Short mmCIF file of C-alpha atoms and ligand atoms in Angstrom, two decimals:
data_model
loop_
_atom_site.label_atom_id
_atom_site.label_comp_id
_atom_site.label_asym_id
_atom_site.label_seq_id
_atom_site.Cartn_x
_atom_site.Cartn_y
_atom_site.Cartn_z
CA UNK A 1 -1.10 -17.59 26.75
CA UNK A 2 -4.59 -16.39 25.93
CA UNK A 3 -5.06 -14.90 29.40
CA UNK A 4 -2.37 -12.24 28.97
CA UNK A 5 -3.57 -11.46 25.44
CA UNK A 6 -7.04 -10.85 26.86
CA UNK A 7 -5.57 -8.45 29.38
CA UNK A 8 -3.89 -6.60 26.54
CA UNK A 9 -7.16 -6.57 24.62
CA UNK A 10 -8.78 -4.91 27.61
CA UNK A 11 -6.03 -2.34 27.83
CA UNK A 12 -5.56 -1.47 24.19
CA UNK A 13 -9.01 -1.64 22.68
CA UNK A 14 -11.76 0.78 23.55
CA UNK A 15 -14.68 -0.75 25.51
CA UNK A 16 -16.77 -0.22 22.40
CA UNK A 17 -14.34 -2.11 20.16
CA UNK A 18 -14.09 -4.91 22.67
CA UNK A 19 -17.86 -5.25 22.93
CA UNK A 20 -18.11 -5.24 19.16
CA UNK A 21 -15.60 -8.05 18.60
CA UNK A 22 -17.27 -10.10 21.32
CA UNK A 23 -20.59 -9.62 19.62
CA UNK A 24 -19.08 -10.60 16.25
CA UNK A 25 -17.55 -13.68 17.90
CA UNK A 26 -20.87 -14.79 19.37
CA UNK A 27 -22.73 -14.21 16.15
CA UNK A 28 -20.22 -16.23 14.11
CA UNK A 29 -20.18 -19.05 16.66
CA UNK A 30 -23.97 -19.40 16.35
CA UNK A 31 -23.42 -20.06 12.66
CA UNK A 32 -20.43 -22.32 13.28
CA UNK A 33 -18.09 -19.97 11.42
CA UNK A 34 -14.53 -19.33 12.56
CA UNK A 35 -13.88 -15.64 13.21
CA UNK A 36 -10.64 -13.84 14.02
CA UNK A 37 -9.11 -10.46 14.63
CA UNK A 38 -6.10 -10.28 12.26
CA UNK A 39 -3.11 -8.34 11.00
CA UNK A 40 -1.85 -4.99 12.22
CA UNK A 41 -4.22 -4.65 15.15
CA UNK A 42 -3.08 -7.98 16.63
CA UNK A 43 0.54 -6.96 16.23
CA UNK A 44 -0.17 -3.61 17.86
CA UNK A 45 -2.13 -5.12 20.75
CA UNK A 46 0.85 -7.37 21.51
CA UNK A 47 3.19 -4.38 21.21
CA UNK A 48 0.97 -2.30 23.46
CA UNK A 49 0.38 0.28 20.74
CA UNK A 50 -2.90 1.94 19.85
CA UNK A 51 -4.58 0.89 16.61
CA UNK A 52 -8.21 1.57 15.82
CA UNK A 53 -8.44 -0.40 12.53
CA UNK A 54 -10.36 -3.55 13.32
CA UNK A 55 -9.76 -6.22 10.68
CA UNK A 56 -11.82 -9.38 11.05
CA UNK A 57 -11.49 -12.57 9.04
CA UNK A 58 -14.36 -15.03 8.78
CA UNK A 59 -14.04 -18.64 7.66
CA UNK A 60 -17.10 -18.51 5.45
CA UNK A 61 -19.49 -15.86 4.19
CA UNK A 62 -18.18 -12.61 5.70
CA UNK A 63 -20.78 -10.51 3.93
CA UNK A 64 -23.76 -12.34 5.40
CA UNK A 65 -22.22 -12.10 8.83
CA UNK A 66 -21.52 -8.42 8.33
CA UNK A 67 -25.15 -7.84 7.40
CA UNK A 68 -26.33 -9.39 10.66
CA UNK A 69 -23.68 -7.59 12.71
CA UNK A 70 -24.47 -4.23 11.14
CA UNK A 71 -28.14 -4.87 11.96
CA UNK A 72 -27.33 -5.52 15.63
CA UNK A 73 -24.89 -2.62 15.94
CA UNK A 74 -27.01 -0.21 13.95
CA UNK A 75 -24.05 0.70 11.74
CA UNK A 76 -23.76 1.58 8.07
CA UNK A 77 -22.73 -1.29 5.84
CA UNK A 78 -20.73 -1.16 2.61
CA UNK A 79 -20.29 -4.43 0.76
CA UNK A 80 -17.74 -5.41 -1.93
CA UNK A 81 -19.15 -8.64 -3.33
CA UNK A 82 -16.30 -9.12 -5.78
CA UNK A 83 -13.78 -9.29 -2.93
CA UNK A 84 -16.03 -10.97 -0.35
CA UNK A 85 -15.45 -8.06 2.01
CA UNK A 86 -17.62 -5.67 3.98
CA UNK A 87 -17.13 -2.54 6.03
CA UNK A 88 -19.30 -1.48 8.94
CA UNK A 89 -19.20 2.06 10.22
CA UNK A 90 -20.79 2.95 13.52
CA UNK A 91 -20.55 6.36 15.09
CA UNK A 92 -17.08 5.73 16.54
CA UNK A 93 -15.84 2.58 14.85
CA UNK A 94 -14.92 1.11 11.50
CA UNK A 95 -14.76 -2.63 11.16
CA UNK A 96 -13.56 -4.51 8.10
CA UNK A 97 -14.70 -8.06 7.57
CA UNK A 98 -13.22 -10.37 4.96
CA UNK A 99 -13.67 -13.95 3.99
CA UNK A 100 -10.62 -16.08 4.79
CA UNK A 101 -8.87 -16.84 1.52
CA UNK A 102 -5.99 -18.60 -0.10
CA UNK A 103 -3.92 -16.92 -2.80
CA UNK A 104 -1.79 -17.94 -5.73
CA UNK A 105 0.37 -15.64 -7.84
CA UNK A 106 0.27 -16.19 -11.59
CA UNK A 107 3.23 -13.89 -12.19
CA UNK A 108 5.36 -11.44 -10.18
CA UNK A 109 3.63 -8.18 -9.35
CA UNK A 110 0.25 -9.28 -10.67
CA UNK A 111 -2.72 -9.37 -8.37
CA UNK A 112 -3.15 -12.88 -6.98
CA UNK A 113 -5.91 -15.35 -7.75
CA UNK A 114 -7.97 -15.94 -4.61
CA UNK A 115 -10.31 -18.68 -3.39
CA UNK A 116 -12.00 -19.35 -0.05
CA UNK A 117 -9.66 -20.83 2.53
CA UNK A 118 -8.99 -21.37 6.22
CA UNK A 119 -7.48 -18.88 8.66
CA UNK A 120 -4.18 -20.71 8.16
CA UNK A 121 -4.38 -20.06 4.40
CA UNK A 122 -5.29 -16.47 5.06
CA UNK A 123 -2.33 -15.89 7.34
CA UNK A 124 0.01 -17.67 4.92
CA UNK A 125 -0.63 -15.07 2.19
CA UNK A 126 0.48 -12.18 4.40
CA UNK A 127 3.65 -10.15 4.26
CA UNK A 128 5.59 -10.65 7.51
CA UNK A 129 5.41 -12.96 10.51
CA UNK A 130 4.52 -10.07 12.83
CA UNK A 131 1.53 -9.28 10.58
CA UNK A 132 0.48 -12.92 10.23
CA UNK A 133 -1.12 -13.49 13.61
CA UNK A 134 -4.78 -13.79 14.51
CA UNK A 135 -6.85 -13.81 17.70
CA UNK A 136 -9.83 -16.14 17.97
CA UNK A 137 -13.06 -14.35 18.75
CA UNK A 138 -15.40 -17.31 19.33
CA UNK A 139 -16.66 -17.22 22.94
CA UNK A 140 -15.18 -20.66 23.75
CA UNK A 141 -11.59 -19.58 22.95
CA UNK A 142 -11.83 -15.79 22.95
CA UNK A 143 -8.41 -14.14 22.76
CA UNK A 144 -6.48 -17.30 21.84
CA UNK A 145 -3.54 -16.43 19.61
CA UNK A 146 -3.21 -18.18 16.24
CA UNK A 147 0.44 -17.80 15.29
CA UNK A 148 1.58 -20.38 12.73
CA UNK A 149 4.74 -18.44 11.76
CA UNK A 150 6.03 -17.54 15.22
CA UNK A 151 5.23 -13.89 14.77
CA UNK A 152 5.10 -13.32 18.49
CA UNK A 153 8.67 -14.50 18.88
CA UNK A 154 9.79 -12.16 16.09
CA UNK A 155 7.90 -9.34 17.73
CA UNK A 156 9.84 -9.98 20.92
CA UNK A 157 13.13 -10.21 18.99
CA UNK A 158 12.26 -7.06 16.99
CA UNK A 159 12.51 -8.80 13.63
CA UNK A 160 10.72 -8.26 10.32
CA UNK A 161 10.72 -11.66 8.63
CA UNK A 162 9.11 -12.98 5.45
CA UNK A 163 6.93 -16.06 5.50
CA UNK A 164 8.65 -17.69 2.52
CA UNK A 165 11.50 -17.09 0.08
CA UNK A 166 9.39 -16.14 -2.95
CA UNK A 167 7.46 -13.48 -1.11
CA UNK A 168 9.25 -10.41 -2.51
CA UNK A 169 9.01 -11.89 -6.00
CA UNK A 170 5.26 -12.48 -5.65
CA UNK A 171 4.74 -8.94 -4.46
CA UNK A 172 7.63 -6.49 -4.43
CA UNK A 173 5.63 -3.79 -2.63
CA UNK A 174 6.49 -5.87 0.43
CA UNK A 175 10.05 -4.52 0.20
CA UNK A 176 8.78 -1.01 0.85
CA UNK A 177 6.46 -2.32 3.55
CA UNK A 178 9.38 -4.12 5.19
CA UNK A 179 11.42 -0.94 5.65
CA UNK A 180 8.34 0.98 6.76
CA UNK A 181 7.61 -1.43 9.62
CA UNK A 182 11.28 -1.89 10.44
CA UNK A 183 11.77 1.84 10.87
CA UNK A 184 8.42 2.54 12.52
CA UNK A 185 9.06 0.03 15.29
CA UNK A 186 12.86 0.34 15.46
CA UNK A 187 13.15 -3.34 14.44
CA UNK A 188 15.61 -5.05 12.09
CA UNK A 189 15.12 -6.98 8.90
CA UNK A 190 15.86 -10.59 9.75
CA UNK A 191 19.12 -11.61 8.01
CA UNK A 192 17.75 -13.85 5.27
CA UNK A 193 14.85 -11.44 4.67
CA UNK A 194 17.41 -8.67 4.13
CA UNK A 195 19.43 -10.84 1.73
CA UNK A 196 16.30 -11.70 -0.24
CA UNK A 197 15.41 -8.03 -0.38
CA UNK A 198 18.84 -7.01 -1.68
CA UNK A 199 18.70 -9.83 -4.22
CA UNK A 200 15.27 -8.81 -5.49
CA UNK A 201 15.31 -5.00 -5.48
CA UNK A 202 14.85 -4.90 -9.26
CA UNK A 203 11.49 -6.71 -8.84
CA UNK A 204 10.04 -3.36 -7.79
CA UNK A 205 9.86 -2.58 -11.49
CA UNK A 206 7.17 -5.25 -11.87
CA UNK A 207 4.84 -3.14 -9.70
CA UNK A 208 2.35 -0.74 -11.26
CA UNK A 209 2.72 3.00 -10.74
CA UNK A 210 -0.46 3.10 -8.69
CA UNK A 211 0.65 0.45 -6.23
CA UNK A 212 4.13 1.90 -5.89
CA UNK A 213 2.70 5.36 -5.26
CA UNK A 214 0.37 3.94 -2.65
CA UNK A 215 3.30 2.42 -0.73
CA UNK A 216 5.19 5.70 -0.96
CA UNK A 217 2.14 7.53 0.37
CA UNK A 218 1.99 5.12 3.28
CA UNK A 219 5.64 5.89 4.05
CA UNK A 220 4.85 9.61 4.00
CA UNK A 221 2.13 9.05 6.60
CA UNK A 222 4.61 7.67 9.11
CA UNK A 223 5.70 9.88 11.99
CA UNK A 224 9.25 9.91 10.58
CA UNK A 225 9.10 9.05 6.88
CA UNK A 226 12.76 9.97 6.41
CA UNK A 227 13.82 6.92 8.42
CA UNK A 228 12.15 4.51 5.99
CA UNK A 229 13.34 6.58 3.02
CA UNK A 230 16.96 6.55 4.21
CA UNK A 231 16.83 2.83 4.80
CA UNK A 232 15.18 2.28 1.42
CA UNK A 233 17.97 4.38 -0.08
CA UNK A 234 20.71 2.33 1.61
CA UNK A 235 19.14 -0.92 0.45
CA UNK A 236 19.00 0.29 -3.16
CA UNK A 237 15.20 0.36 -3.18
CA UNK A 238 14.64 4.05 -3.77
CA UNK A 239 16.46 4.20 -7.09
CA UNK A 240 14.21 1.40 -8.27
CA UNK A 241 11.15 3.45 -7.37
CA UNK A 242 12.67 6.32 -9.30
CA UNK A 243 16.31 7.07 -10.19
CA UNK A 244 16.01 10.69 -9.00
CA UNK A 245 15.05 9.74 -5.44
CA UNK A 246 17.63 10.09 -2.70
CA UNK A 247 17.33 9.15 0.96
CA UNK A 248 20.15 10.77 2.90
CA UNK A 249 21.18 13.18 5.64
CA UNK A 250 19.89 16.14 3.67
CA UNK A 251 16.42 14.66 3.57
CA UNK A 252 16.58 13.81 7.25
CA UNK A 253 17.33 17.43 8.17
CA UNK A 254 14.68 18.89 5.88
CA UNK A 255 11.92 16.53 6.99
CA UNK A 256 12.66 17.36 10.62
CA UNK A 257 12.61 21.05 9.81
CA UNK A 258 9.30 20.62 7.95
CA UNK A 259 7.64 19.18 11.04
CA UNK A 260 8.77 22.22 12.99
CA UNK A 261 7.62 24.65 10.30
CA UNK A 262 3.99 23.68 9.82
CA UNK A 263 1.34 21.88 11.81
CA UNK A 264 -0.61 20.13 10.50
CA UNK A 265 1.74 19.45 7.60
CA UNK A 266 0.32 20.11 4.14
CA UNK A 267 -0.17 16.58 2.77
CA UNK A 268 2.11 17.12 -0.23
CA UNK A 269 4.98 18.78 1.64
CA UNK A 270 7.15 15.70 2.02
CA UNK A 271 6.73 14.90 -1.66
CA UNK A 272 7.66 18.50 -2.44
CA UNK A 273 10.85 18.16 -0.40
CA UNK A 274 11.78 15.12 -2.47
CA UNK A 275 11.13 17.19 -5.59
CA UNK A 276 13.51 20.00 -4.52
CA UNK A 277 16.27 17.80 -5.88
CA UNK A 278 14.52 16.89 -9.13
CA UNK A 279 15.35 18.50 -12.43
CA UNK A 280 12.30 19.44 -14.47
CA UNK A 281 12.44 16.32 -16.67
CA UNK A 282 12.91 14.17 -13.58
CA UNK A 283 9.84 15.76 -12.00
CA UNK A 284 7.79 15.07 -15.14
CA UNK A 285 9.03 11.51 -15.25
CA UNK A 286 8.38 10.90 -11.53
CA UNK A 287 4.81 12.19 -11.78
CA UNK A 288 4.14 10.08 -14.87
CA UNK A 289 5.73 6.91 -13.59
CA UNK A 290 4.03 6.99 -10.20
CA UNK A 291 0.75 8.23 -11.65
CA UNK A 292 0.71 11.15 -9.25
CA UNK A 293 -2.45 13.18 -9.61
CA UNK A 294 -4.26 16.32 -8.53
CA UNK A 295 -2.67 18.65 -6.02
CA UNK A 296 0.31 16.43 -5.25
CA UNK A 297 1.32 16.21 -8.88
CA UNK A 298 0.95 19.98 -9.27
CA UNK A 299 3.03 20.61 -6.14
CA UNK A 300 5.78 18.25 -7.30
CA UNK A 301 6.01 19.88 -10.72
CA UNK A 302 5.89 23.39 -9.23
CA UNK A 303 8.65 22.52 -6.81
CA UNK A 304 10.89 21.17 -9.55
CA UNK A 305 10.17 24.28 -11.64
CA UNK A 306 10.74 26.66 -8.77
CA UNK A 307 14.40 25.67 -8.60
CA UNK A 308 15.00 27.87 -11.65
CA UNK A 309 13.83 30.91 -9.67
CA UNK A 310 16.36 30.49 -6.89
CA UNK A 311 19.19 32.59 -8.44
CA UNK A 312 16.78 35.49 -9.03
CA UNK A 313 15.38 35.17 -5.52
CA UNK A 314 18.87 35.43 -4.07
CA UNK A 315 19.64 38.84 -5.62
CA UNK A 316 20.10 41.79 -3.30
CA UNK A 317 17.70 44.74 -3.18
CA UNK A 318 14.68 42.87 -4.41
CA UNK A 319 11.46 44.69 -3.42
CA UNK A 320 8.54 42.57 -2.15
CA UNK A 321 6.57 43.32 -5.32
CA UNK A 322 9.32 41.75 -7.45
CA UNK A 323 9.40 38.69 -5.21
CA UNK A 324 5.63 38.32 -5.49
CA UNK A 325 5.92 38.55 -9.24
CA UNK A 326 8.51 35.75 -9.26
CA UNK A 327 6.35 33.50 -7.10
CA UNK A 328 2.95 34.31 -8.51
CA UNK A 329 2.32 31.05 -10.33
CA UNK A 330 3.56 28.57 -7.75
CA UNK A 331 1.52 26.61 -5.24
CA UNK A 332 2.09 27.60 -1.58
CA UNK A 333 3.26 24.11 -0.65
CA UNK A 334 6.03 24.21 -3.27
CA UNK A 335 7.11 27.60 -1.92
CA UNK A 336 7.08 26.28 1.63
CA UNK A 337 9.22 23.35 0.51
CA UNK A 338 11.84 25.77 -0.82
CA UNK A 339 11.61 27.92 2.31
CA UNK A 340 12.71 24.77 4.13
CA UNK A 341 15.13 23.47 1.52
CA UNK A 342 16.97 26.56 0.27
CA UNK A 343 20.54 27.00 1.50
CA UNK A 344 20.40 30.78 1.43
CA UNK A 345 19.00 32.45 4.55
CA UNK A 346 17.95 35.41 2.40
CA UNK A 347 15.81 33.17 0.20
CA UNK A 348 14.33 31.39 3.22
CA UNK A 349 13.31 34.73 4.76
CA UNK A 350 11.83 36.02 1.56
CA UNK A 351 9.79 32.88 0.92
CA UNK A 352 8.51 32.85 4.49
CA UNK A 353 7.52 36.51 4.28
CA UNK A 354 5.78 35.83 1.01
CA UNK A 355 3.78 32.96 2.54
CA UNK A 356 2.87 34.65 5.79
CA UNK A 357 2.38 38.24 4.65
CA UNK A 358 2.90 39.43 1.13
CA UNK A 359 0.64 36.99 -0.64
CA UNK A 360 -2.27 38.18 1.52
CA UNK A 361 -1.75 41.87 0.83
CA UNK A 362 -4.71 43.52 -0.94
CA UNK A 363 -5.29 47.15 -1.86
CA UNK A 364 -8.36 48.78 -0.31
CA UNK A 365 -9.45 50.25 -3.64
CA UNK A 366 -10.82 47.84 -6.18
CA UNK A 367 -11.71 48.27 -9.86
CA UNK A 368 -15.07 49.86 -9.10
CA UNK A 369 -13.46 52.36 -6.71
CA UNK A 370 -10.88 53.32 -9.35
CA UNK A 371 -13.63 53.91 -11.88
CA UNK A 372 -15.38 56.19 -9.43
CA UNK A 373 -12.14 58.15 -9.20
CA UNK A 374 -12.29 58.60 -12.96
CA UNK A 375 -10.13 55.79 -14.32
CA UNK A 376 -11.67 54.59 -17.57
CA UNK A 377 -12.44 50.89 -18.09
CA UNK A 378 -9.94 49.03 -20.23
CA UNK A 379 -6.31 47.92 -19.97
CA UNK A 380 -5.36 51.07 -18.10
CA UNK A 381 -7.57 50.08 -15.18
CA UNK A 382 -5.83 46.75 -14.86
CA UNK A 383 -2.38 48.34 -15.07
CA UNK A 384 -3.26 50.85 -12.40
CA UNK A 385 -4.61 48.20 -10.03
CA UNK A 386 -1.39 46.27 -10.47
CA UNK A 387 0.76 49.35 -9.87
CA UNK A 388 -1.29 50.15 -6.78
CA UNK A 389 -0.80 46.62 -5.47
CA UNK A 390 2.97 46.93 -6.00
CA UNK A 391 3.14 50.28 -4.23
CA UNK A 392 1.26 48.76 -1.30
CA UNK A 393 3.53 45.69 -1.17
CA UNK A 394 6.63 47.87 -1.23
CA UNK A 395 5.35 50.03 1.63
CA UNK A 396 5.04 53.22 -0.43
CA UNK A 397 1.40 53.60 0.60
CA UNK A 398 -0.63 52.33 3.49
CA UNK A 399 -4.08 53.80 4.08
CA UNK A 400 -7.08 54.14 1.81
CA UNK A 401 -6.30 57.87 1.56
CA UNK A 402 -2.75 57.09 0.40
CA UNK A 403 -4.19 54.90 -2.33
CA UNK A 404 -6.71 57.53 -3.43
CA UNK A 405 -4.02 60.22 -3.51
CA UNK A 406 -1.69 58.08 -5.57
CA UNK A 407 -4.37 57.26 -8.12
CA UNK A 408 -5.31 60.94 -8.39
CA UNK A 409 -1.66 61.87 -8.88
CA UNK A 410 -1.33 59.26 -11.66
CA UNK A 411 -4.48 60.61 -13.31
CA UNK A 412 -3.23 64.19 -13.20
CA UNK A 413 0.08 63.04 -14.67
CA UNK A 414 -1.88 61.38 -17.49
CA UNK A 415 -0.56 57.89 -16.61
P1 ATP B 501 -0.60 -0.31 9.50
O1 ATP B 501 -0.43 -0.12 10.96
O2 ATP B 501 0.47 0.33 8.69
O3 ATP B 501 -1.98 -0.05 8.98
P2 ATP B 501 -1.27 -3.01 8.98
O4 ATP B 501 -0.52 -4.26 9.38
O5 ATP B 501 -2.61 -2.80 9.54
O6 ATP B 501 -0.30 -1.83 9.31
P3 ATP B 501 -2.44 -2.76 6.36
O7 ATP B 501 -1.77 -2.14 5.19
O8 ATP B 501 -3.57 -2.08 7.00
O9 ATP B 501 -1.28 -2.98 7.41
O10 ATP B 501 -2.80 -4.23 5.95
C1 ATP B 501 -3.46 -5.13 6.84
C2 ATP B 501 -2.83 -6.50 6.80
O11 ATP B 501 -2.91 -7.02 5.49
C3 ATP B 501 -1.34 -6.54 7.14
O12 ATP B 501 -1.14 -6.68 8.52
C4 ATP B 501 -0.86 -7.74 6.38
O13 ATP B 501 -1.09 -8.91 7.13
C5 ATP B 501 -1.75 -7.77 5.17
N1 ATP B 501 -1.11 -7.15 3.99
C6 ATP B 501 -1.20 -5.86 3.58
N2 ATP B 501 -0.50 -5.66 2.45
C7 ATP B 501 0.05 -6.85 2.14
C8 ATP B 501 0.89 -7.31 1.07
N3 ATP B 501 1.31 -6.49 0.10
N4 ATP B 501 1.25 -8.61 1.08
C9 ATP B 501 0.81 -9.45 2.05
N5 ATP B 501 0.05 -9.08 3.06
C10 ATP B 501 -0.34 -7.81 3.13
MG1 MG B 502 -3.97 -1.23 9.06
#
């Protein structure tokens, strides 16, 4: 078996990665420590998919080993003593090393208690059989698969399967992870895993806002997040994350359209599309419950708020200046979300024009130029600049001369 895995290692890891894991294997063997490549990268090597995250598990002091390895590779080392983990960054690679550990859960949703363990212990604390495989890196058995839960068989049968029946209770984020992998790979939840998930959906409430948000963010980073969201909706998971969330055909269409509309996608755009169907209180509640912060939180709230503007934006004979006034306070991503989500073609066009053109329009004359023309400082200056901007947006003036003429006319009229 190890021979064909080695061939896949050759094919799916860069020469640099391969050399690095061989070096790590040799170094650990000198110290009589077991060392393994684990988790997602092993799964992806067996699937023939690219994955550049190298996760290594060491039976013993991973930090000491990382220090030696970083010395040999000439990489930068970051150590987390509390977790027994280390990260090495070279010019082209990132390698995570962790001590093999065993876990016990004191209560559902809490972080587990950990102690040093064997590779078997370390694999036994993982989420799904396909993620619970390791490859030996010691030179004597390089590339030998360690697969205590028959993950390889499940990979071939396209199944996402838990390691034990309490798994979703110990850590309910695994329910969101399950649908993410299932939909990414086009697999199926194994039958008893699906039953356990349906039985335990309410356990998602034991998970902190931060951890739930993190899983949602991981879903949004998928190539087709709507697939996992739809599946999570069908399984009753989404309403547990937040009652206002819906995964359905609408979302499917809008997410597809979003990918056609912008590249690269603004990071908060998918979240904004979810928020198009939030009321204002739901938006507030979503942001608070999932501890959304910074730009994403602002975009979500803006998007929920922007719904109120839709009837005004759908009125006929609205000049560009009036549209700009309506949209002035909203973040561009929330406006883009509505350009994708709005039913009305008129609104879509207006929002797109706003984003691509109108919001960039600037008059050639500024405050200083107006003063030189004889406009006194004070509120009148501001009003005149604004009026000039509106005239420019609405196509009443174009050149610098037009602007100067208009200002002079206003002055002579005593405006
Ligand atoms: P991806 O391709 O999405 O990065 P991955 O398998 O590498 O997938 P990570 O989130 O990077 O996933 O986690 C690395 C490994 O850690 C997983 O393969 C899995 O074995 C384990 N793991 C991560 N989260 C959990 C969890 N909540 N419960 C149990 N094991 C987990
Ligand atoms: Mg990973």
